[in-house]
PDB file of C-alpha atoms in Angstrom:
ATOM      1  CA  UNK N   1       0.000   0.000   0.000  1.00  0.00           C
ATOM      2  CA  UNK N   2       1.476   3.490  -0.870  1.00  0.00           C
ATOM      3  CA  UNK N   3       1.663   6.095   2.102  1.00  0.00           C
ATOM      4  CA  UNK N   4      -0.283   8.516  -0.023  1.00  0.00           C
ATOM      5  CA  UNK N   5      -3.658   7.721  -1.978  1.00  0.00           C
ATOM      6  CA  UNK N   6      -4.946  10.004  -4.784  1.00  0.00           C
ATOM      7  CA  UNK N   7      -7.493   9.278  -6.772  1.00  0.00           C
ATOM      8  CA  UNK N   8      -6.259   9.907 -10.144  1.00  0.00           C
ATOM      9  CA  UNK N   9      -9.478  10.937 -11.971  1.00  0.00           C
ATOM     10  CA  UNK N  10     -10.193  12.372 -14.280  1.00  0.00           C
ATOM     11  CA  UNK N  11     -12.771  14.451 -13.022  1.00  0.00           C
ATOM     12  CA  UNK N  12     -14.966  16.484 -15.566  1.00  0.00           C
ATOM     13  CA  UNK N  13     -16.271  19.354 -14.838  1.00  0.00           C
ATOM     14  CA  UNK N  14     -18.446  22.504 -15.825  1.00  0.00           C
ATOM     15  CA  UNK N  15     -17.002  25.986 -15.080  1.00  0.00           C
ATOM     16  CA  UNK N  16     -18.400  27.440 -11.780  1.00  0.00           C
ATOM     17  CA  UNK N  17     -18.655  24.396 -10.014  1.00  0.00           C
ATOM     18  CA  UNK N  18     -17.457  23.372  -6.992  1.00  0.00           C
ATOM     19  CA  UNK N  19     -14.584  21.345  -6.894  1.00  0.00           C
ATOM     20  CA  UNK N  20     -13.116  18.725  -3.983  1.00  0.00           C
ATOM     21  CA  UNK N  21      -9.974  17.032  -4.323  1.00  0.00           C
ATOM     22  CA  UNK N  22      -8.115  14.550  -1.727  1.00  0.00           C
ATOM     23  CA  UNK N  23      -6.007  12.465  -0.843  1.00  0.00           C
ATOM     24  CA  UNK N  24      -5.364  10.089   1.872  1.00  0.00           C
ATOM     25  CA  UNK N  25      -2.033   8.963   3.376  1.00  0.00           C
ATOM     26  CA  UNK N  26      -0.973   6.589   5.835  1.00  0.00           C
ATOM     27  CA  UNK N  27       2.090   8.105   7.644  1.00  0.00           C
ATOM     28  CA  UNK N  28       0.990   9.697  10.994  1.00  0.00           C
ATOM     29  CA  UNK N  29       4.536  11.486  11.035  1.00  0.00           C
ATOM     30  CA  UNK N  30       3.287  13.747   8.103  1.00  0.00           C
ATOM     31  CA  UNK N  31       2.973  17.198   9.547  1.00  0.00           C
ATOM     32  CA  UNK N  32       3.145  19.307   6.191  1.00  0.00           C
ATOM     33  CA  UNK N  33       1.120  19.294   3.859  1.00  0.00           C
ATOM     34  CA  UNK N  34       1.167  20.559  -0.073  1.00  0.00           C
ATOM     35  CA  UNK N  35      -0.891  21.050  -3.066  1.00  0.00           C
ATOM     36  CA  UNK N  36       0.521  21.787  -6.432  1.00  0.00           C
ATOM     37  CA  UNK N  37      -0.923  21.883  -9.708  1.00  0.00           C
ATOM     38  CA  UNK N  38       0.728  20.402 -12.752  1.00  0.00           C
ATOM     39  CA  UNK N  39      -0.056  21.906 -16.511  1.00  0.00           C
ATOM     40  CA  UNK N  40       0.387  19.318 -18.915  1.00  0.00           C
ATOM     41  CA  UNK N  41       3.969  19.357 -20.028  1.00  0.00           C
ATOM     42  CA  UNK N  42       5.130  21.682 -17.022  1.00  0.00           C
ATOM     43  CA  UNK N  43       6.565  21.287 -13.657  1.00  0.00           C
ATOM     44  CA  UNK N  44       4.484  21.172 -10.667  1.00  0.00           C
ATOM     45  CA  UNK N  45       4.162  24.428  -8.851  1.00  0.00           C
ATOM     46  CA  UNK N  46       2.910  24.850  -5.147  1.00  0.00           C
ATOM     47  CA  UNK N  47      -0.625  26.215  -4.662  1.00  0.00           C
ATOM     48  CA  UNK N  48      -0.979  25.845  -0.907  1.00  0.00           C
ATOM     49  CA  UNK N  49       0.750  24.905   2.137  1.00  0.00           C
ATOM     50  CA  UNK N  50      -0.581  23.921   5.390  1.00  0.00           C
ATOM     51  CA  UNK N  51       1.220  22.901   8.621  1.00  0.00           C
ATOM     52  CA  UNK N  52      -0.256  20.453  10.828  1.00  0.00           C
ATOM     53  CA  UNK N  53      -4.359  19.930  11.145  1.00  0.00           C
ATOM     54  CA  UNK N  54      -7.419  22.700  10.007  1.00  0.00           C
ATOM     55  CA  UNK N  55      -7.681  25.471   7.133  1.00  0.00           C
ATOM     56  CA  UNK N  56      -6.728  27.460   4.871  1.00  0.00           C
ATOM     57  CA  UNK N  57      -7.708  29.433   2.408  1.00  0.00           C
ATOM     58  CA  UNK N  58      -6.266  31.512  -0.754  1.00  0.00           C
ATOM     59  CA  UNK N  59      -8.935  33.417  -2.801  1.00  0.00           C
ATOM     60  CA  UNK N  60     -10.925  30.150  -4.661  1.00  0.00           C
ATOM     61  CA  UNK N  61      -8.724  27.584  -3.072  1.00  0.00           C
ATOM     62  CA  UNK N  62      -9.366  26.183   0.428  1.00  0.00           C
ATOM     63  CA  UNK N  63      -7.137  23.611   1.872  1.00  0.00           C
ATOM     64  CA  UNK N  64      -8.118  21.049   4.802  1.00  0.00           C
ATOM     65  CA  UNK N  65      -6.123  18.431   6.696  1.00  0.00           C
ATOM     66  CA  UNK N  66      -8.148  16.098   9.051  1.00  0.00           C
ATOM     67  CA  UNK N  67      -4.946  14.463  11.019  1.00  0.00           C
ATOM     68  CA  UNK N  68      -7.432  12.330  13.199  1.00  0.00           C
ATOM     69  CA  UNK N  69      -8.622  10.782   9.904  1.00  0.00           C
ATOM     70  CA  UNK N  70      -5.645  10.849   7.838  1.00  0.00           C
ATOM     71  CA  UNK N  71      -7.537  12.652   5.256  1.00  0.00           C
ATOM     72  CA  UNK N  72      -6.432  16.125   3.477  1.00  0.00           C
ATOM     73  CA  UNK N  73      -8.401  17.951   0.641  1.00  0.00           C
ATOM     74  CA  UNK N  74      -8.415  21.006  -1.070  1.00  0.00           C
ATOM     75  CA  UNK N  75     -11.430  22.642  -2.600  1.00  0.00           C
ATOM     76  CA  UNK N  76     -11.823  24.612  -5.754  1.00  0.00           C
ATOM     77  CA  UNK N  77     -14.652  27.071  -5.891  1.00  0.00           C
ATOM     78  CA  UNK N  78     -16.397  28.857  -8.680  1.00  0.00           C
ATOM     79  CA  UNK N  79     -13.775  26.839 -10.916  1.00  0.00           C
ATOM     80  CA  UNK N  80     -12.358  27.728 -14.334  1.00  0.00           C
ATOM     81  CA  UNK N  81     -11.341  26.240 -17.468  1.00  0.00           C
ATOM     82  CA  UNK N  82      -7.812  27.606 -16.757  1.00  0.00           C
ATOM     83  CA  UNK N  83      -7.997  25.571 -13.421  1.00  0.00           C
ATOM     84  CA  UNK N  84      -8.201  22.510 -15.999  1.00  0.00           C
ATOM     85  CA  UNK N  85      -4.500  20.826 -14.705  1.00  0.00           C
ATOM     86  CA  UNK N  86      -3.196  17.983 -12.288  1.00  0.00           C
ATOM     87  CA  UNK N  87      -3.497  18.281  -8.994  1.00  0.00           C
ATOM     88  CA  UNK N  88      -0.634  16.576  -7.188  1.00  0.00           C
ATOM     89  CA  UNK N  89      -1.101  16.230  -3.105  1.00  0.00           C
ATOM     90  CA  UNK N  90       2.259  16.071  -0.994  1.00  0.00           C
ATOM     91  CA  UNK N  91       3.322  15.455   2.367  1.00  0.00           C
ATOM     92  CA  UNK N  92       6.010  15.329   4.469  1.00  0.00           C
ATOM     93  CA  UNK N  93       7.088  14.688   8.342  1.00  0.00           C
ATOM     94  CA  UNK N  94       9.724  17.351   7.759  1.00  0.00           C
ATOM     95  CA  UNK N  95       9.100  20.311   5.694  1.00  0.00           C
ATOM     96  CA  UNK N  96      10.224  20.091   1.725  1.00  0.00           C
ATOM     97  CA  UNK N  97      13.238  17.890   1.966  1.00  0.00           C
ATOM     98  CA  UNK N  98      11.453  14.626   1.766  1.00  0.00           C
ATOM     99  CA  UNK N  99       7.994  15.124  -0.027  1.00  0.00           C
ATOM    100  CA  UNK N 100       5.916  12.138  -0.811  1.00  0.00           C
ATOM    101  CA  UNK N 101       3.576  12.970  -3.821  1.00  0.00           C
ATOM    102  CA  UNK N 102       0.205  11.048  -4.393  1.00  0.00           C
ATOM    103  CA  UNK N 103      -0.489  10.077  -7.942  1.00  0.00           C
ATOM    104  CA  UNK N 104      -2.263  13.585  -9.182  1.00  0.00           C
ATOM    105  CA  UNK N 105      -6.717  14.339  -9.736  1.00  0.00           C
ATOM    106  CA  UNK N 106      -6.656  14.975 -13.542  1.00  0.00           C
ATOM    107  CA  UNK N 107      -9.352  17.847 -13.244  1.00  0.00           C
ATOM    108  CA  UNK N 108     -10.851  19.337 -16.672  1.00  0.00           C
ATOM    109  CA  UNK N 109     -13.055  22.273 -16.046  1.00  0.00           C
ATOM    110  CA  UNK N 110     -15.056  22.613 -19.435  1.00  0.00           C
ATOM    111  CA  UNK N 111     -16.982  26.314 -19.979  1.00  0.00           C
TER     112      UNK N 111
ATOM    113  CA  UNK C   1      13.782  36.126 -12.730  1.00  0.00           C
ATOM    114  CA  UNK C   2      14.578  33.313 -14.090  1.00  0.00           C
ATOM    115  CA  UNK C   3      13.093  29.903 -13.101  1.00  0.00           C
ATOM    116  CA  UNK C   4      14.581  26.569 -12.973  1.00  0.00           C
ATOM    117  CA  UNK C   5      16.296  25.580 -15.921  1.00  0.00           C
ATOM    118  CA  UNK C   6      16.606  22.196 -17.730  1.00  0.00           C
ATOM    119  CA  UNK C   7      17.643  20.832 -21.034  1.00  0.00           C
ATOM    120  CA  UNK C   8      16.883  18.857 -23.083  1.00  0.00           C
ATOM    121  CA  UNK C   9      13.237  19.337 -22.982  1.00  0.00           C
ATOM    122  CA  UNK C  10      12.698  15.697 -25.122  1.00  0.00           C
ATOM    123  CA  UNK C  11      14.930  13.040 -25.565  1.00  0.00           C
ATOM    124  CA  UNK C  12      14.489   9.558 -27.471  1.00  0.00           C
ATOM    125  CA  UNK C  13      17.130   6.939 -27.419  1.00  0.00           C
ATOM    126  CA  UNK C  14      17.517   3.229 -28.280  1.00  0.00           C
ATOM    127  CA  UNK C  15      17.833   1.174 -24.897  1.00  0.00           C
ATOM    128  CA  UNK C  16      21.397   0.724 -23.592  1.00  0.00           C
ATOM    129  CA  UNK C  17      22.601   4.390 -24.896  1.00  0.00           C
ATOM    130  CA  UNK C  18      23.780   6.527 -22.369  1.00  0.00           C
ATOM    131  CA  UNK C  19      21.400  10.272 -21.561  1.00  0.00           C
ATOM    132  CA  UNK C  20      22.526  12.874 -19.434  1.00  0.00           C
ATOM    133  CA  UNK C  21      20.199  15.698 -18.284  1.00  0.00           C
ATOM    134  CA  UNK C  22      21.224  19.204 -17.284  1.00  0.00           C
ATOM    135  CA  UNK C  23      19.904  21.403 -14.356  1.00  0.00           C
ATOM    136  CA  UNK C  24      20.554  25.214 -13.986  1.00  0.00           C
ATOM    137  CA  UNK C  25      18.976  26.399 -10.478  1.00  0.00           C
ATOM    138  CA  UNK C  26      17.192  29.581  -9.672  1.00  0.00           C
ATOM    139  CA  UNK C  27      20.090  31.866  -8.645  1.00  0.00           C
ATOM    140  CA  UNK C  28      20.544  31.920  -5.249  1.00  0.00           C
ATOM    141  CA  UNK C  29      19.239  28.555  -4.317  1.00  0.00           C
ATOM    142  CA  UNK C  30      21.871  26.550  -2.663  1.00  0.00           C
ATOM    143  CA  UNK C  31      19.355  22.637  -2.356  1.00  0.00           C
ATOM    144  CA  UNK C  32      19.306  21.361  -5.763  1.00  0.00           C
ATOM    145  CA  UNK C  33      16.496  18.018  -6.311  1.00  0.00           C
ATOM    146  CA  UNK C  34      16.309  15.249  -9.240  1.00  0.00           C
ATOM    147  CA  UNK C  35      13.110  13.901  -9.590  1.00  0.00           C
ATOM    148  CA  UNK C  36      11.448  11.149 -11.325  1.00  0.00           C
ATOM    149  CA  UNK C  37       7.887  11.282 -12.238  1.00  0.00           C
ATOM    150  CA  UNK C  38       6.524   8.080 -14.286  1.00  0.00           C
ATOM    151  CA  UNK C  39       3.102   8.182 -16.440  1.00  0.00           C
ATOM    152  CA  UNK C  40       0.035   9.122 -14.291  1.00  0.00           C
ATOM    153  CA  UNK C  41       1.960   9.314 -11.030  1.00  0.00           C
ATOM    154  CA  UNK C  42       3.464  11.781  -8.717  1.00  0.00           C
ATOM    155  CA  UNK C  43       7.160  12.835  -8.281  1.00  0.00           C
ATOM    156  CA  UNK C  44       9.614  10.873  -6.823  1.00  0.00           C
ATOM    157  CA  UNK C  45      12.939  11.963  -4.751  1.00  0.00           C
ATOM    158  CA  UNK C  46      15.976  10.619  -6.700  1.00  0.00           C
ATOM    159  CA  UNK C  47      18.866  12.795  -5.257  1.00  0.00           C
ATOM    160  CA  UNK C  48      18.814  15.998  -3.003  1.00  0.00           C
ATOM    161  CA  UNK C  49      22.059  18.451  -2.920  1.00  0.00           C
ATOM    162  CA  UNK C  50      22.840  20.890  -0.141  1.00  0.00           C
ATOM    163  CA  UNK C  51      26.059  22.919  -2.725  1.00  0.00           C
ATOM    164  CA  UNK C  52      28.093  20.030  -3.505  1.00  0.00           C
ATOM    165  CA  UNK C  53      26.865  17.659  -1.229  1.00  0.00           C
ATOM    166  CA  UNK C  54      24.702  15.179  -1.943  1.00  0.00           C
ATOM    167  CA  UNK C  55      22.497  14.598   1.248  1.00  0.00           C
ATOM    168  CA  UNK C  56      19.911  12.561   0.465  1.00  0.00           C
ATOM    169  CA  UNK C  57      20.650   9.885  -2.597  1.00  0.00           C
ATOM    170  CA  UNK C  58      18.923   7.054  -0.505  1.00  0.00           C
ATOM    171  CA  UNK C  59      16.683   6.458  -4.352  1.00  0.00           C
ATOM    172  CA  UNK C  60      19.007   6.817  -6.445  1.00  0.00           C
ATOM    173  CA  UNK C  61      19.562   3.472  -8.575  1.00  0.00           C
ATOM    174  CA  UNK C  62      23.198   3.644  -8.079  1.00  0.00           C
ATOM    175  CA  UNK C  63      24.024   0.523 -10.944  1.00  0.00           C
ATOM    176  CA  UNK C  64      22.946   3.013 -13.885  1.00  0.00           C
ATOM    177  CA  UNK C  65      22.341   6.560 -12.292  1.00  0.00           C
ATOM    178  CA  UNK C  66      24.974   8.927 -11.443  1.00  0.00           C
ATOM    179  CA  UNK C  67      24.577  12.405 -10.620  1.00  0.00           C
ATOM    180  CA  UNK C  68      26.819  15.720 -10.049  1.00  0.00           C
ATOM    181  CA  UNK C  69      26.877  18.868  -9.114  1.00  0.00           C
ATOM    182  CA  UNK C  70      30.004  20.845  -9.448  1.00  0.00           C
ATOM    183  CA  UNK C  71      30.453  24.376  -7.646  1.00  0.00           C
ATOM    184  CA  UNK C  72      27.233  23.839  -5.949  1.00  0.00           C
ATOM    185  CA  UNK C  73      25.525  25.126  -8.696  1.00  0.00           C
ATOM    186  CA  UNK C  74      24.365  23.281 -12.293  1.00  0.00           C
ATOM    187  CA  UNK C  75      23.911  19.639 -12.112  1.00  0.00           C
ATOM    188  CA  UNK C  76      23.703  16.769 -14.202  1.00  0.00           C
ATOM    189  CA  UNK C  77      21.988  13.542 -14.113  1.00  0.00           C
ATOM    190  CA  UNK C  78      23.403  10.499 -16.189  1.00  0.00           C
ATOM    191  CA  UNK C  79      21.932   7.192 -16.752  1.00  0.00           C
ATOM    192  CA  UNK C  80      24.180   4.601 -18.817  1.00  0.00           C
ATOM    193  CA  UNK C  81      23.268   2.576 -19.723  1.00  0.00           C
ATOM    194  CA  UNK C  82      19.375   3.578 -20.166  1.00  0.00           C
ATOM    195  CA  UNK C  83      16.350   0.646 -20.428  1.00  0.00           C
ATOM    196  CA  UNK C  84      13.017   0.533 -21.610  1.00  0.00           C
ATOM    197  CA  UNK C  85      11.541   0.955 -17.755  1.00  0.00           C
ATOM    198  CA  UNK C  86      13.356   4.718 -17.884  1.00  0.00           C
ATOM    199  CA  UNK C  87      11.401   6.347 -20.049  1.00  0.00           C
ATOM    200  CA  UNK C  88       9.615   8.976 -18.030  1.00  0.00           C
ATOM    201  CA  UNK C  89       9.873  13.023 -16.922  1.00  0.00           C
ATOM    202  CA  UNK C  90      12.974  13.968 -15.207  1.00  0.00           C
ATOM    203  CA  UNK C  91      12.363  17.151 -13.005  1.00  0.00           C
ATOM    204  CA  UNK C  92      14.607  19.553 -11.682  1.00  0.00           C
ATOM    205  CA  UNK C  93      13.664  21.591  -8.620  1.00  0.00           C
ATOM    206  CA  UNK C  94      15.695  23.693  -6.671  1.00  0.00           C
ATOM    207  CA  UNK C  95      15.164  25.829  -2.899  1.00  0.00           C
ATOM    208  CA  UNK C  96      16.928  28.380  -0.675  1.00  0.00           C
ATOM    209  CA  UNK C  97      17.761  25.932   2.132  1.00  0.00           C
ATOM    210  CA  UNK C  98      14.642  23.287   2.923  1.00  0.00           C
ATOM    211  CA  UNK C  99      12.265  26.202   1.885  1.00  0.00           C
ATOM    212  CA  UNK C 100       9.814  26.121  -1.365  1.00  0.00           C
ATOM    213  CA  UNK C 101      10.506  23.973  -3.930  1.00  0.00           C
ATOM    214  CA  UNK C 102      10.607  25.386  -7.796  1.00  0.00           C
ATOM    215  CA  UNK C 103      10.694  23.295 -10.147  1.00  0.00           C
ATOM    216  CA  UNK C 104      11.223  23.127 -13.649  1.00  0.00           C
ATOM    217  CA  UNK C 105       9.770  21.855 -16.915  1.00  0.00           C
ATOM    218  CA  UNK C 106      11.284  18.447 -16.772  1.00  0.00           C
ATOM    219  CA  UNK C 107      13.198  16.476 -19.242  1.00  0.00           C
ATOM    220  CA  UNK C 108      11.162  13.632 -21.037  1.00  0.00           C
ATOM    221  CA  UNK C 109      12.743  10.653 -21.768  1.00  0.00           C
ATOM    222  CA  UNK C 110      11.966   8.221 -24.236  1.00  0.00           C
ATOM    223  CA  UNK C 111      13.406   5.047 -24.638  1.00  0.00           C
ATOM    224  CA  UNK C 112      13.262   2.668 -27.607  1.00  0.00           C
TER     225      UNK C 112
END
């Protein structure tokens, strides 16, 4: 069984809908917590960061980590076509040095 | 400013040729990362650099994979000699210390 779970999709979508993305992992060390998004052909790039359990939020994007449960998502509101990418979870029990990546949510947001 | 930097973008070769794949950081960044991303998954840590030093090289596959980085700054990954189960997206990433990683486009091997 992989530490981290991610359901890889895809998931279809029509723009202005309300998105939820997660991921599951297995490591109760894991203290930090990533999402990037991946454009086809491009290098992932960080979209939020949380430390330890609860939210946060960054204009459409809300993460949540549920440490009890093992159980982290991140929500995409009133989504967009240019929001159309993969969404890669990531963890770690120490910061960036040792990130384990789930398998990316191919999300296409269609207008 | 400049992000990370790596060439070549694409890359086909028959099985049992050599590659190498070359890394120029964002200036300033001292932690330098290889990593391997197969088909539908995530990234996966090959080698991590602090300068010169190689801190972390725990998944490197040390039979065919070699990797350098001289002056602490560009770095190169080689495999020689490549096979078919290699053919995947190389990435680059680079930090100041153990901050945010950056990473860049990737190299995409191909091997025949």
């Amino acid at each position: 069984q992989k530490e981290v779970e991610q359901d890889p999709g895809p998931l279809s979508v029509p723009e202005g809908a309300i998105v939820s993305l997660n991921c599951t992992y297995s490591n109760s060390a894991f203290q930090y917590f990533m999402w990037y998004r991946q454009y086809s052909r491009k290098g992932p790039e960080l979209l939020m960061y949380t430390y330890s359990s609860g939210n946060k939020e960054d204009g459409r994007f809300t993460a949540q980590v549920d440490k009890s449960s093992k159980y982290i998502s991140l929500f995409i509101r009133d989504s967009q076509p240019s929001d159309s990418a993969t969404y890669l979870c990531a963890m770690s029990a120490g910061g960036y040095n040792k990130l384990i990546f789930g398998a990316g949510t191919r999300l296409a947001v269609h207008p | 400013e400049a992000g990370v930097v790596q060439s070549p973008r694409y890359k086909i070769i028959e099985k049992k040729q050599p590659v190498a794949f070359w890394c120029n950081p964002i200036s300033g960044h001292n932690t330098l990362y290889w990593y391997l991303q197969n088909l539908g998954q995530g990234p996966e840590l090959l080698i991590r650099y602090e300068n010169e030093e190689a801190v972390d090289d725990s998944q490197l596959p040390k039979d065919r994979f070699s990797a350098e980085r001289l002056k602490g700054v560009d770095s190169t990954l080689k495999i020689q000699p490549a096979e078919l189960g290699d053919s995947a997206v190389y990435l680059c990433a680079s930090s100041f210390q153990t901050g945010e990683l950056f990473f860049g486009e990737g190299s995409r091997l191909t091997v025949l």
